[in-house]
XYZ file of C-alpha atoms in Angstrom:
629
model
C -31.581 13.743 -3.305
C -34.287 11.292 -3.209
C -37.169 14.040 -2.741
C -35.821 15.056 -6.081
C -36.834 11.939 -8.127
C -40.626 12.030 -5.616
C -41.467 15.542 -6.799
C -41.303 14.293 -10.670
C -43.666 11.485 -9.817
C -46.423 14.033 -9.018
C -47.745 11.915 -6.459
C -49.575 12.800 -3.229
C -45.617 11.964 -1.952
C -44.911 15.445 -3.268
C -47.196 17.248 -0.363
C -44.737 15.706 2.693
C -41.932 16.226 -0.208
C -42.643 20.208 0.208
C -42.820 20.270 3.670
C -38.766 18.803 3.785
C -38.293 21.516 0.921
C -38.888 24.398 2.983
C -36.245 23.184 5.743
C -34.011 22.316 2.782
C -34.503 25.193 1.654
C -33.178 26.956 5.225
C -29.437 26.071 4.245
C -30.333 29.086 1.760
C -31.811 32.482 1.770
C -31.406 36.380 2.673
C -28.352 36.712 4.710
C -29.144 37.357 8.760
C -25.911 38.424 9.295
C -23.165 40.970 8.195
C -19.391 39.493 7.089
C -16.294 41.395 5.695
C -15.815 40.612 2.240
C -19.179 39.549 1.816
C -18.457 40.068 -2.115
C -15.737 37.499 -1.704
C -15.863 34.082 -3.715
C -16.153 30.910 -2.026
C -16.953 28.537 -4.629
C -17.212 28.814 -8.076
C -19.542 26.867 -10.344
C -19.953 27.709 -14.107
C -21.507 31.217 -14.116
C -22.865 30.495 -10.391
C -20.741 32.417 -7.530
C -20.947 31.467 -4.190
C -20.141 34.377 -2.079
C -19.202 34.444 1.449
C -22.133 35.917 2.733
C -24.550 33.417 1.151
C -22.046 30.354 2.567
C -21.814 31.802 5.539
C -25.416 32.611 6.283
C -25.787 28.995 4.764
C -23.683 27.190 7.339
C -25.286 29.776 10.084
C -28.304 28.141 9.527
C -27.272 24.476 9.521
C -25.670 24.967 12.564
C -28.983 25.851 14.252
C -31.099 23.044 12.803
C -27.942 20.340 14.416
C -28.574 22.728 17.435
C -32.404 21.910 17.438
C -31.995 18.421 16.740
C -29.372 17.897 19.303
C -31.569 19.687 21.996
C -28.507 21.717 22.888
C -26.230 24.708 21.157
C -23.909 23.669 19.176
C -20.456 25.707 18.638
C -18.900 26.008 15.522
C -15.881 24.633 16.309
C -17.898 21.316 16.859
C -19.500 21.784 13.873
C -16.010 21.870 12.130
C -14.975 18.273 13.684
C -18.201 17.073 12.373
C -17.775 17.889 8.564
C -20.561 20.142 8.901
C -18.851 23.191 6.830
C -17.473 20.683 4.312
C -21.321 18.583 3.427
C -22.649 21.972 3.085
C -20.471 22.952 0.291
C -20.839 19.489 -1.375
C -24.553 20.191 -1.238
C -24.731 23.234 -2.431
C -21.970 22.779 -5.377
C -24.518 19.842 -6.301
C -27.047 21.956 -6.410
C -25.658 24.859 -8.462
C -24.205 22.384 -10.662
C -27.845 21.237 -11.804
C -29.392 24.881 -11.798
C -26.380 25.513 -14.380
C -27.485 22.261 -16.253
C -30.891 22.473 -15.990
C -30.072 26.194 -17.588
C -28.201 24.233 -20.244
C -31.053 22.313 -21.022
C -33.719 25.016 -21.005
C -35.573 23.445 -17.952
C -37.673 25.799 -15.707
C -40.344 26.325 -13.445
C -43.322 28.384 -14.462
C -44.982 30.882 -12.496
C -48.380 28.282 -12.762
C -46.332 25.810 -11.474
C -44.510 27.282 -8.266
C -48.219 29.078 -7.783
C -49.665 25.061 -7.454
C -46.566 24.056 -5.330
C -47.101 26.799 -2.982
C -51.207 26.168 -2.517
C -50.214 22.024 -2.086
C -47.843 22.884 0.430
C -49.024 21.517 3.785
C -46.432 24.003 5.686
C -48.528 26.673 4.143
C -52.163 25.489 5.197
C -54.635 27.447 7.907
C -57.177 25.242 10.010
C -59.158 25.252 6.950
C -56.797 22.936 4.902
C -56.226 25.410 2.246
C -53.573 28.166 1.437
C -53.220 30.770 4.186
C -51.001 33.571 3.435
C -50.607 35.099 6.453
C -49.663 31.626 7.519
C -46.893 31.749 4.649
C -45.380 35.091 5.146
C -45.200 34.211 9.351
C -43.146 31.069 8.122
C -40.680 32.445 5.942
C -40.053 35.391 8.407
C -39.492 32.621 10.921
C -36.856 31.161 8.196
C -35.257 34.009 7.707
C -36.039 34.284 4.088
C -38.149 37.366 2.170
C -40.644 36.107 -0.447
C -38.937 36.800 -3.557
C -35.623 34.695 -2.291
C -37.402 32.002 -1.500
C -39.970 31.839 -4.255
C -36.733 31.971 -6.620
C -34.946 29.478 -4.653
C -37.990 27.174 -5.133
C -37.955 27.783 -9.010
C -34.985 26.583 -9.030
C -35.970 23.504 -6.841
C -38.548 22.948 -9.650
C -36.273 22.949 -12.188
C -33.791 20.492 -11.085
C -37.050 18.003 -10.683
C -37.423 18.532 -14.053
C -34.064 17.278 -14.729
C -34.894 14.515 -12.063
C -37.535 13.030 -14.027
C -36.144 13.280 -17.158
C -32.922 11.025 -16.037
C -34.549 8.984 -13.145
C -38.276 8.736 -14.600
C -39.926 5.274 -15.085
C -36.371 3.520 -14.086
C -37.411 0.286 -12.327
C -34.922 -2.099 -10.685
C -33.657 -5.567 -11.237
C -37.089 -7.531 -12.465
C -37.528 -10.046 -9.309
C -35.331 -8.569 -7.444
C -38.033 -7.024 -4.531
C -40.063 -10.680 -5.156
C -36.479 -12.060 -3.877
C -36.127 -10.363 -1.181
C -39.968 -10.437 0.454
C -39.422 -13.888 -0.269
C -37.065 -14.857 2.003
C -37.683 -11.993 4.439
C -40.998 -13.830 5.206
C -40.558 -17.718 4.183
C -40.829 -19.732 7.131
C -39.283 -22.954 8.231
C -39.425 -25.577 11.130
C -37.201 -27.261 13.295
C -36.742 -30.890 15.041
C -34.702 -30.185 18.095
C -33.158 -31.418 20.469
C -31.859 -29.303 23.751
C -29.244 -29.945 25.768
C -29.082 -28.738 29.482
C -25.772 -28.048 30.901
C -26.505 -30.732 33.527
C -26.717 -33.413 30.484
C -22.842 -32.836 30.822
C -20.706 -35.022 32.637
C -19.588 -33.312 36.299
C -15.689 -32.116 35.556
C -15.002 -32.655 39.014
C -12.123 -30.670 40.787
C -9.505 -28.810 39.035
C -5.768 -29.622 39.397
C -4.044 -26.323 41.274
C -1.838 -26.637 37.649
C -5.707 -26.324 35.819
C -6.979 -24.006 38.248
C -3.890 -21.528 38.300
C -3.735 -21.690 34.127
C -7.645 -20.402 34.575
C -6.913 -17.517 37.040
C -4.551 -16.637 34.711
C -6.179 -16.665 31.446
C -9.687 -15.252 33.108
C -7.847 -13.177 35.024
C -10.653 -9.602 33.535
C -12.806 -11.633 35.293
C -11.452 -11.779 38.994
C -10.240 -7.826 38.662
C -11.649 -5.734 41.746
C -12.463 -2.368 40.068
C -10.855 1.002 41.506
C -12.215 1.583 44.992
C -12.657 4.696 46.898
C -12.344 4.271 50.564
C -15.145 6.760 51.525
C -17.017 8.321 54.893
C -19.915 10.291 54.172
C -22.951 11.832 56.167
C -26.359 10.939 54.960
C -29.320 12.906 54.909
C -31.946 10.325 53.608
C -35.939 12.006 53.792
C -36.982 8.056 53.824
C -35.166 7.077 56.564
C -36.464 10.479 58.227
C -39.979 9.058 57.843
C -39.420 7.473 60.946
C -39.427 10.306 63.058
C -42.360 11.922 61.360
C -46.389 11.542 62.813
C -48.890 12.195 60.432
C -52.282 13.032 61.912
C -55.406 11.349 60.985
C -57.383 14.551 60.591
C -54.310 15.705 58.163
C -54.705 12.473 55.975
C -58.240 12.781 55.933
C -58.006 16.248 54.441
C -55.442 15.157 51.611
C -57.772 12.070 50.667
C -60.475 14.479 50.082
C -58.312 16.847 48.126
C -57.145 13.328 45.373
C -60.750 12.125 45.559
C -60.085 11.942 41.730
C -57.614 9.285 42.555
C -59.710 7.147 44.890
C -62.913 7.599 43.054
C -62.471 6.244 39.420
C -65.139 6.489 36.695
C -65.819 3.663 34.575
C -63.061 4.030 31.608
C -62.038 2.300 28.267
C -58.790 1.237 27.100
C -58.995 1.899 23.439
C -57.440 3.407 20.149
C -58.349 5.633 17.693
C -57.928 5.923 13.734
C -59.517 9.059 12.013
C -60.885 8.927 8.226
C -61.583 11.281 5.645
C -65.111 10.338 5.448
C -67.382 7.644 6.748
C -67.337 5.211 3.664
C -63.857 5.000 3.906
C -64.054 4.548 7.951
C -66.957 1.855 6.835
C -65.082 0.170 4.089
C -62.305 -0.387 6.947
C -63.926 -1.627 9.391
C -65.900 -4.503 6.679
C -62.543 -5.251 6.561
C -61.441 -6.082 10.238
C -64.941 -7.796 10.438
C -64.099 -10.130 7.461
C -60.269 -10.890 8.975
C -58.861 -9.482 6.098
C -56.993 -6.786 8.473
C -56.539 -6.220 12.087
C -56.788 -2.484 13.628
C -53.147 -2.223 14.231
C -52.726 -3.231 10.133
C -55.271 -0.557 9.205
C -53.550 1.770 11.569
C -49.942 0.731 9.824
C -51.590 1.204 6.103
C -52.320 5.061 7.240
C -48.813 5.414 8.671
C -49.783 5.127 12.347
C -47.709 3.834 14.975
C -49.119 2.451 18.004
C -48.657 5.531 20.125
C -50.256 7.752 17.255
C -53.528 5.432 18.012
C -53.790 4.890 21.795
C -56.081 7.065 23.521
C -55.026 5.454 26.831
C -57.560 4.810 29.451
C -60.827 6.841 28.905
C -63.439 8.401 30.453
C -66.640 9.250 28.598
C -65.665 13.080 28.803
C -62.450 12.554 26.947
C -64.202 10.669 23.857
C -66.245 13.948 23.051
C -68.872 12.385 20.721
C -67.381 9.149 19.864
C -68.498 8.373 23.742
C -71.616 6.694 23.000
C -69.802 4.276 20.300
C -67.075 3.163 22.552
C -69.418 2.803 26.470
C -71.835 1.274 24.571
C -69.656 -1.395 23.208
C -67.636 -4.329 24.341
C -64.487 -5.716 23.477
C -63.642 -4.881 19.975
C -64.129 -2.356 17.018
C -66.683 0.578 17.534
C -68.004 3.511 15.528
C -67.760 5.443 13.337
C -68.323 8.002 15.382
C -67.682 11.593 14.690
C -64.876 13.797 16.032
C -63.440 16.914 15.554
C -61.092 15.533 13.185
C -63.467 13.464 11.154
C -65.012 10.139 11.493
C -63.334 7.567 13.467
C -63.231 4.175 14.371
C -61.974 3.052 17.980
C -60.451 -0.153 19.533
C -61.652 -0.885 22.791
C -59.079 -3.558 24.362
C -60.077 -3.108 28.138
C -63.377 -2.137 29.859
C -62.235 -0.992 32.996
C -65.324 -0.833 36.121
C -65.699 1.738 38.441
C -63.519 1.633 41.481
C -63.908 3.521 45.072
C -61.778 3.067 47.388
C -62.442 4.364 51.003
C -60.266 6.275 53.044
C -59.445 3.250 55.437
C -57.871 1.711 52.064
C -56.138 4.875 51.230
C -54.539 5.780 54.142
C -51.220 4.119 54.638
C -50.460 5.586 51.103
C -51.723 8.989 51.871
C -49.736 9.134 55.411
C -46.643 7.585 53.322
C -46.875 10.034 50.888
C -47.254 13.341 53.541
C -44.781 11.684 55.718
C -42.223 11.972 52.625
C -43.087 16.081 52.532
C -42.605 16.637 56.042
C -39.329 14.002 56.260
C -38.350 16.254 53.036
C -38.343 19.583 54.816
C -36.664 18.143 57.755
C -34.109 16.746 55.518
C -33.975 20.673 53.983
C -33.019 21.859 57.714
C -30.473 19.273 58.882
C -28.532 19.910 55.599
C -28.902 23.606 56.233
C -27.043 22.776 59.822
C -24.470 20.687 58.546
C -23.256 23.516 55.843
C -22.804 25.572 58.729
C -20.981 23.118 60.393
C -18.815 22.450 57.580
C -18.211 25.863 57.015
C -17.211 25.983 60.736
C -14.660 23.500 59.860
C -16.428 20.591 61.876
C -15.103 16.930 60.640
C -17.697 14.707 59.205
C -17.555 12.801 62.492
C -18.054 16.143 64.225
C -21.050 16.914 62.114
C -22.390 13.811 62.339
C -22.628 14.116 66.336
C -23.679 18.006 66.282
C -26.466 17.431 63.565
C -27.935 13.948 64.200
C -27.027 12.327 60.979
C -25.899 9.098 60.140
C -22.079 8.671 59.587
C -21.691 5.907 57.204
C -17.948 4.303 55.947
C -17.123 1.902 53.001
C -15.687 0.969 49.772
C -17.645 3.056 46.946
C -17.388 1.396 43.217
C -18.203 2.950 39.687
C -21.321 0.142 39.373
C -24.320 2.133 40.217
C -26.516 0.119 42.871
C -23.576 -1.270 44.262
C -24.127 0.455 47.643
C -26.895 0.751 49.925
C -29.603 3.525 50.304
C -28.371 6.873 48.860
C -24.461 4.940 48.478
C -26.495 3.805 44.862
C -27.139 6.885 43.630
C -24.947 7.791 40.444
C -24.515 11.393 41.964
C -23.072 9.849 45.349
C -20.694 7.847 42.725
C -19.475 10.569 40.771
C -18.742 12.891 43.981
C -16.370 9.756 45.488
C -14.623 9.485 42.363
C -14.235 13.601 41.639
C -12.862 13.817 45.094
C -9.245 13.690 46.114
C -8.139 12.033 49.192
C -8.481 13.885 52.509
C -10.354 16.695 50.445
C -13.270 19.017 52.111
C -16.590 18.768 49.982
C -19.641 20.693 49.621
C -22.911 18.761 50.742
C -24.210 17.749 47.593
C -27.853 16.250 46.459
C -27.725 12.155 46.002
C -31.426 11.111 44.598
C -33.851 12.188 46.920
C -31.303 12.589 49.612
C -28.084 14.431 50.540
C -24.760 13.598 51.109
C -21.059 15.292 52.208
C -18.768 12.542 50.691
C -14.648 12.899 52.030
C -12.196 9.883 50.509
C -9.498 8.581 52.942
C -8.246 6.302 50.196
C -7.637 5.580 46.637
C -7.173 1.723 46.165
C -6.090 0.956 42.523
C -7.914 -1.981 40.547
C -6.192 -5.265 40.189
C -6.371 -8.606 39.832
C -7.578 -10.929 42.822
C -5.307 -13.538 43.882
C -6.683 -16.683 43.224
C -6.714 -17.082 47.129
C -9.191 -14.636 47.883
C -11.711 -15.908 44.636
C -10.349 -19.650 44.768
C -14.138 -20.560 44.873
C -15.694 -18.608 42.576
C -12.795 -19.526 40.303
C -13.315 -23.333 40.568
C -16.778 -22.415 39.926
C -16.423 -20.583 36.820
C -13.996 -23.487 35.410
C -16.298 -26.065 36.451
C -19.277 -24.508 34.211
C -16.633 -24.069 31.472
C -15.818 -27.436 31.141
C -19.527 -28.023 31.251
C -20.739 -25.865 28.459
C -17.327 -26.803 26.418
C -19.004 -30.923 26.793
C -22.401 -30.071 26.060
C -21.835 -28.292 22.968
C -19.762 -31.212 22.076
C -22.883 -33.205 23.115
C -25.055 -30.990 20.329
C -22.266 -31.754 17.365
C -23.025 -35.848 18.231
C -26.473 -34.943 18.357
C -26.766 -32.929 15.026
C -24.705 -35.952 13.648
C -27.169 -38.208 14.308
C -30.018 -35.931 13.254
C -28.291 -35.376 10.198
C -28.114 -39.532 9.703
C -32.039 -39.587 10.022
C -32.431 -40.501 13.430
C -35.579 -39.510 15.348
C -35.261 -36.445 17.688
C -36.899 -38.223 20.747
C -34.122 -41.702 20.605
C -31.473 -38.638 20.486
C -32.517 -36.867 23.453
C -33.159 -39.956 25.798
C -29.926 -40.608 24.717
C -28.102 -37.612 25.385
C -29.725 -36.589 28.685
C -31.833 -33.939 26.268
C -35.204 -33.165 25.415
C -36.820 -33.269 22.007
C -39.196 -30.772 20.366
C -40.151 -28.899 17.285
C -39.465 -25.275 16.748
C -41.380 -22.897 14.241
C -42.755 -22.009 11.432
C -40.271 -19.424 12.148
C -38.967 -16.608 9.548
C -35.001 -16.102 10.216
C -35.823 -12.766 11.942
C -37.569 -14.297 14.750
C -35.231 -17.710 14.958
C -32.658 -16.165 17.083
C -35.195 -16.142 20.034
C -35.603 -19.888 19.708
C -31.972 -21.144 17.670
C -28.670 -21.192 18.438
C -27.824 -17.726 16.965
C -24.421 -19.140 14.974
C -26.786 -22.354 13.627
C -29.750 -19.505 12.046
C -27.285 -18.226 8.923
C -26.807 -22.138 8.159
C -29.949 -23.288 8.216
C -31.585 -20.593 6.395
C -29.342 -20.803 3.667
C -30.235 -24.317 3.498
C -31.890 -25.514 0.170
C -33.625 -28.716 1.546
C -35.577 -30.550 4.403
C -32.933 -32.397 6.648
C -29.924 -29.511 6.994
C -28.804 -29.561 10.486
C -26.479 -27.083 12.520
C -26.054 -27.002 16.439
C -24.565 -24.134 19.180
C -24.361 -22.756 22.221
C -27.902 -21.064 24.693
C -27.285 -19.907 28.107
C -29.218 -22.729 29.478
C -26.846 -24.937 27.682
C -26.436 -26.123 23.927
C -28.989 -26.904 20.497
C -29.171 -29.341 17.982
C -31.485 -28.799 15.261
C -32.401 -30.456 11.881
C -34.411 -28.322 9.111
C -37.982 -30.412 8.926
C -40.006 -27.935 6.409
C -39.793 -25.172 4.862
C -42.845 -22.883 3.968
C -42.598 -20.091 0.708
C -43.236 -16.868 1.326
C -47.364 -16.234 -0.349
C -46.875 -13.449 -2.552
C -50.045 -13.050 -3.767
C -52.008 -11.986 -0.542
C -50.828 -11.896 3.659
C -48.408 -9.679 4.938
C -45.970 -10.479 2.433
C -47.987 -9.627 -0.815
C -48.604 -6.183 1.567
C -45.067 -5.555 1.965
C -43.789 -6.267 -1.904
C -45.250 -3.132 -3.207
C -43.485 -1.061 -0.788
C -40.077 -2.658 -1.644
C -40.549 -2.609 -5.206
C -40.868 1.422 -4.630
C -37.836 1.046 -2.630
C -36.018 -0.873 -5.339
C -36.712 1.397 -7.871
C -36.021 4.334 -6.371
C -33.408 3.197 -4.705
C -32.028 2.780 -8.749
C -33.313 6.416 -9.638
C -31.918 7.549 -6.687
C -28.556 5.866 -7.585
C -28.968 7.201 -11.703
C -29.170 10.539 -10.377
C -26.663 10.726 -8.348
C -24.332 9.473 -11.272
C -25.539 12.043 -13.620
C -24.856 14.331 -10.877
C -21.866 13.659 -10.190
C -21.136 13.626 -14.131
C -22.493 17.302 -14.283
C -20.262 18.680 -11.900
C -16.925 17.094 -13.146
C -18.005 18.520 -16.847
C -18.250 21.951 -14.923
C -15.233 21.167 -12.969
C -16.474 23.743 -9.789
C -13.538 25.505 -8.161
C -13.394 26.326 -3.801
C -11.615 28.934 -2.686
C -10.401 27.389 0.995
C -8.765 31.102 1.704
C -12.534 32.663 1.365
C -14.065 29.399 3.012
C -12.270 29.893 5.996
C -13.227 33.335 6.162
C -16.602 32.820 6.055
C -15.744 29.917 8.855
C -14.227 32.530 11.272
C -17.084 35.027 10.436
C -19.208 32.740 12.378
C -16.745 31.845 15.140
C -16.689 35.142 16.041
C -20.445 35.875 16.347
C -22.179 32.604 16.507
C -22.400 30.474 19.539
C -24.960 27.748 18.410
C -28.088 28.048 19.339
C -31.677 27.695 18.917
């Protein structure tokens, strides 16, 4: 609903706003598909009817765009358990409730107007960045819509942004509110600490059998062997093949000449790239990372680059095109603008890397490695080939293992990947012990870069250790409980005496602790440095001298609020940020306003759902639509 209350703006927002339109406007068009009853009404909404074909095709299409998004078909039976079929009629009620109103009201779209929203439509633009028709007419063909739909469908669109603006337009939110929250998003505050490692604890000593058999019992998810399978399985590993395999030198030779590109390296940049309109504006921002008003990464950020939309990765000069000469001619540092294809730029160089040869002597352990993994692969191809048959024979793994010169391995196999050894850590080694059944023949099956022909003997059930198998372990683990339990205690006396003005320093020596001083930190980053159950405290803090202690791994914190630093509002990061929140605030209010109205609309028109015809339109699909692409 949002891009609703954008279009009205008439901002340069409303050129990405169209692009969204057009898939938006996919849950709509000229019908793909052929259903009985097509006349048939599914919803009902003032003098708008909502027929089964257009819900159907409708949900047909929504189904493909979760498809595309999930990266796999989905069917519509999933779609059902999702609420797919059910959002889509909300939607479009919604939206034939405010065509009806925006009827009512006598709001609509001229031609001029869906003629300029067409020609500022991105979607719709050829290399040359203007209109393109040919472009247009390929696009909706790909949608599945015929001009006239979905030039009417995007009247509509218009219309209801008229009815946006008029109930949304200029509404601001709370005054203060988005000064409020930059403000303590980015104030900043500081610490006297002091930290307590476990060892400042007093040793526990032993348990009593009565302490120790009260822990077993209350830890006992702790001492609980997981499900085992008691396994035998032939392995077919191409790196322990290796051994067997002699690689000539005239062979590695050969292959070092054929990756020369590898062992000969030109000189190269690490850098990143930002593209401009023009070269003012690529001058104007680069006066500005010269001054320190901005680093690259912030101009980046202002354009709406991430990091990966800038980095060019490690260059050669024939990858920089004509921004080569900027970027090898410069240091460290900000260079250009130089032209591209895509307009001026300005580049980042963060690494000169030299030149680097290295000669064959240097190379060839690597190279021989690297063949001796081909040649232990094929080899690994054959002796599976030869076990099949053996298997198929009906050869024992034991047998097999004799026949085809493979090793016969035997142990416990777990569900924690990298429990075992060699291809025993592989998740599809795993997943075979645990599909098989005890005593049951298996097909040879591919484990990482290996094989594998996997038979269970046994099935041993998880349980609970006794505490005489993990007696030690358990002493251990109550040991370091009693610790941490004293040396938290230790941080409550020492945020105590904090708290009664004493210095940090006195307290640690003390305590068996060390003192220090923590920050300016904002509450985001104080979890990496606080007790994470003393932050919420100490942030909500009003004054200097608030203290609050908890539990690290390495043992327990005390810490005592020393200053605390306003958020600058008037330039920084956080003056940068409060624009884009106050945008957020207010249209986060339009966006609310709207959907009220909305929401008032439709109850006035009180729409009506036939759940006979919806289900119709439903089954329709489940009988000719798979999901897909």
């Amino acid at each position: 609903m949002l891009h609703l209350l954008r279009a009205a703006a008439k901002t340069w927002v409303f050129r990405g706003l169209f692009a969204l339109l057009i898939i938006s406007f996919a849950v709509w068009g000229v019908g793909d598909l052929t259903f009985g009853g097509s006349g048939a009404r599914v919803a009902q909404v003032g003098d708008k009817r909502i027929n089964v074909q257009d819900y159907a095709t409708a949900l047909s299409r929504e189904i493909n765009a979760i498809s595309r998004r999930a990266g796999r078909p989905i069917l519509v039976d999933e779609a059902v358990a999702l609420g797919v079929p059910d959002s889509l009629l909300a939607r479009i009620v919604r939206d034939a409730a405010l065509d009806e109103e925006a009827a009512r009201l006598g709001l609509s779209a001229t031609d001029l107007r869906v003629r300029d929203a067409l020609l500022d439509s991105p979607s719709f633009q050829g290399l040359g960045g203007t209109f393109d028709q040919e472009q247009y007419r390929f696009i909706l063909q790909q949608l599945g819509f015929t001009v006239e739909r979905f030039e009417a469908d995007l009247r509509r669109s218009l219309a209801r942004d008229r009815v946006a603006a008029g109930i949304a337009g200029g509404v601001t939110g709370t005054p203060g509110l988005a000064e409020a929250i930059i403000a303590q998003e980015f104030e900043t505050r500081s610490f006297d600490t002091v930290r307590l490692p476990l060892a400042a604890a007093e040793d526990p000593g032993a348990p009593s059998e009565g302490e120790l058999i009260a822990w077993h019992e209350a830890q006992s998810a702790r001492y609980k062997a997981p499900e085992r399978r008691m396994s035998v399985w032939l392995e077919i590993d191409p790196e322990a093949l290796t051994a067997e395999v002699d690689v000539p030198e005239a062979d590695a030779r050969s292959e070092y000449e054929a990756r020369i590109d590898r062992y000969d390296l030109p000189e190269r940049r690490a850098v990143e790239r930002i593209v401009f309109a023009d070269d003012a504006e690529a001058q104007a921002a680069k006066a500005r990372i010269e001054a320190g008003e901005a680093s690259f990464a912030e101009i980046g950020a202002e354009r709406g680059l991430a990091p990966e939309d800038m980095d060019q990765g490690e260059a050669v000069r024939a990858d920089l095109g004509e921004g080569a000469e900027a970027v090898f001619s410069a240091g460290l540092g900000v260079a250009g603008p130089a032209p591209t294809a895509f307009g001026p730029a300005l580049y980042n160089v963060s690494a000169v890397l030299p030149a680097r040869t290295t000669p064959f002597e240097d190379a060839r352990a690597e190279i021989e490695a690297e063949l001796a993994l081909e040649i232990a692969e094929a080899l690994a191809a054959e002796r599976v080939e030869e076990a099949a048959d053996l298997l198929a024979s009906g050869a024992t793994l034991e047998e097999i293992a004799a026949d085809a010169a493979v090793p016969l391995r035997a142990g416990p196999v777990t569900r924690a990947e990298g429990g075992g050894l060699g291809l025993a850590a592989a998740p599809e080694f795993i997943a075979e012990a645990f599909e098989a059944r005890p005593g049951e023949e298996r097909d040879v099956i591919q484990a990482g870069r290996g094989f594998v022909l996997v038979r269970v003997d046994e099935i041993v059930e998880a349980a609970v250790r006794p505490l005489s198998e993990v007696r030690a372990q358990a002493m251990l683990d109550w040991a370091e409980a009693q610790r941490r339990e004293a040396v938290l205690a230790l941080a409550e006396t020492a945020a105590s005496r904090l708290a009664a003005g004493e210095e940090a320093a006195a307290v640690a020596l003390d305590l068996g602790g060390t003192a220090g001083e923590t920050g300016p930190l904002r509450q985001a980053e104080a979890g990496a440095e606080l007790p994470a159950e003393a932050v919420p405290s100490l942030y909500r803090a009003e004054a200097e001298g608030a203290v609050a202690s908890g539990a690290t791994p390495e043992g327990a914190v005390a810490a005592r609020l020393s200053a605390i630093a306003p958020a600058d509002l008037v330039e920084g990061m956080a003056a940068r940020a409060l624009e884009g929140v106050r945008q957020a605030v207010d249209g986060g209010v339009a966006q609310d306003l709207y959907a009220y109205y909305g929401a008032a609309v439709q109850e006035r028109m009180a729409p009506t759902v036939n759940t006979l015809n919806l289900e119709q339109a439903i089954n329709a699909l489940r009988g000719g639509h798979g999901g897909g692409y």
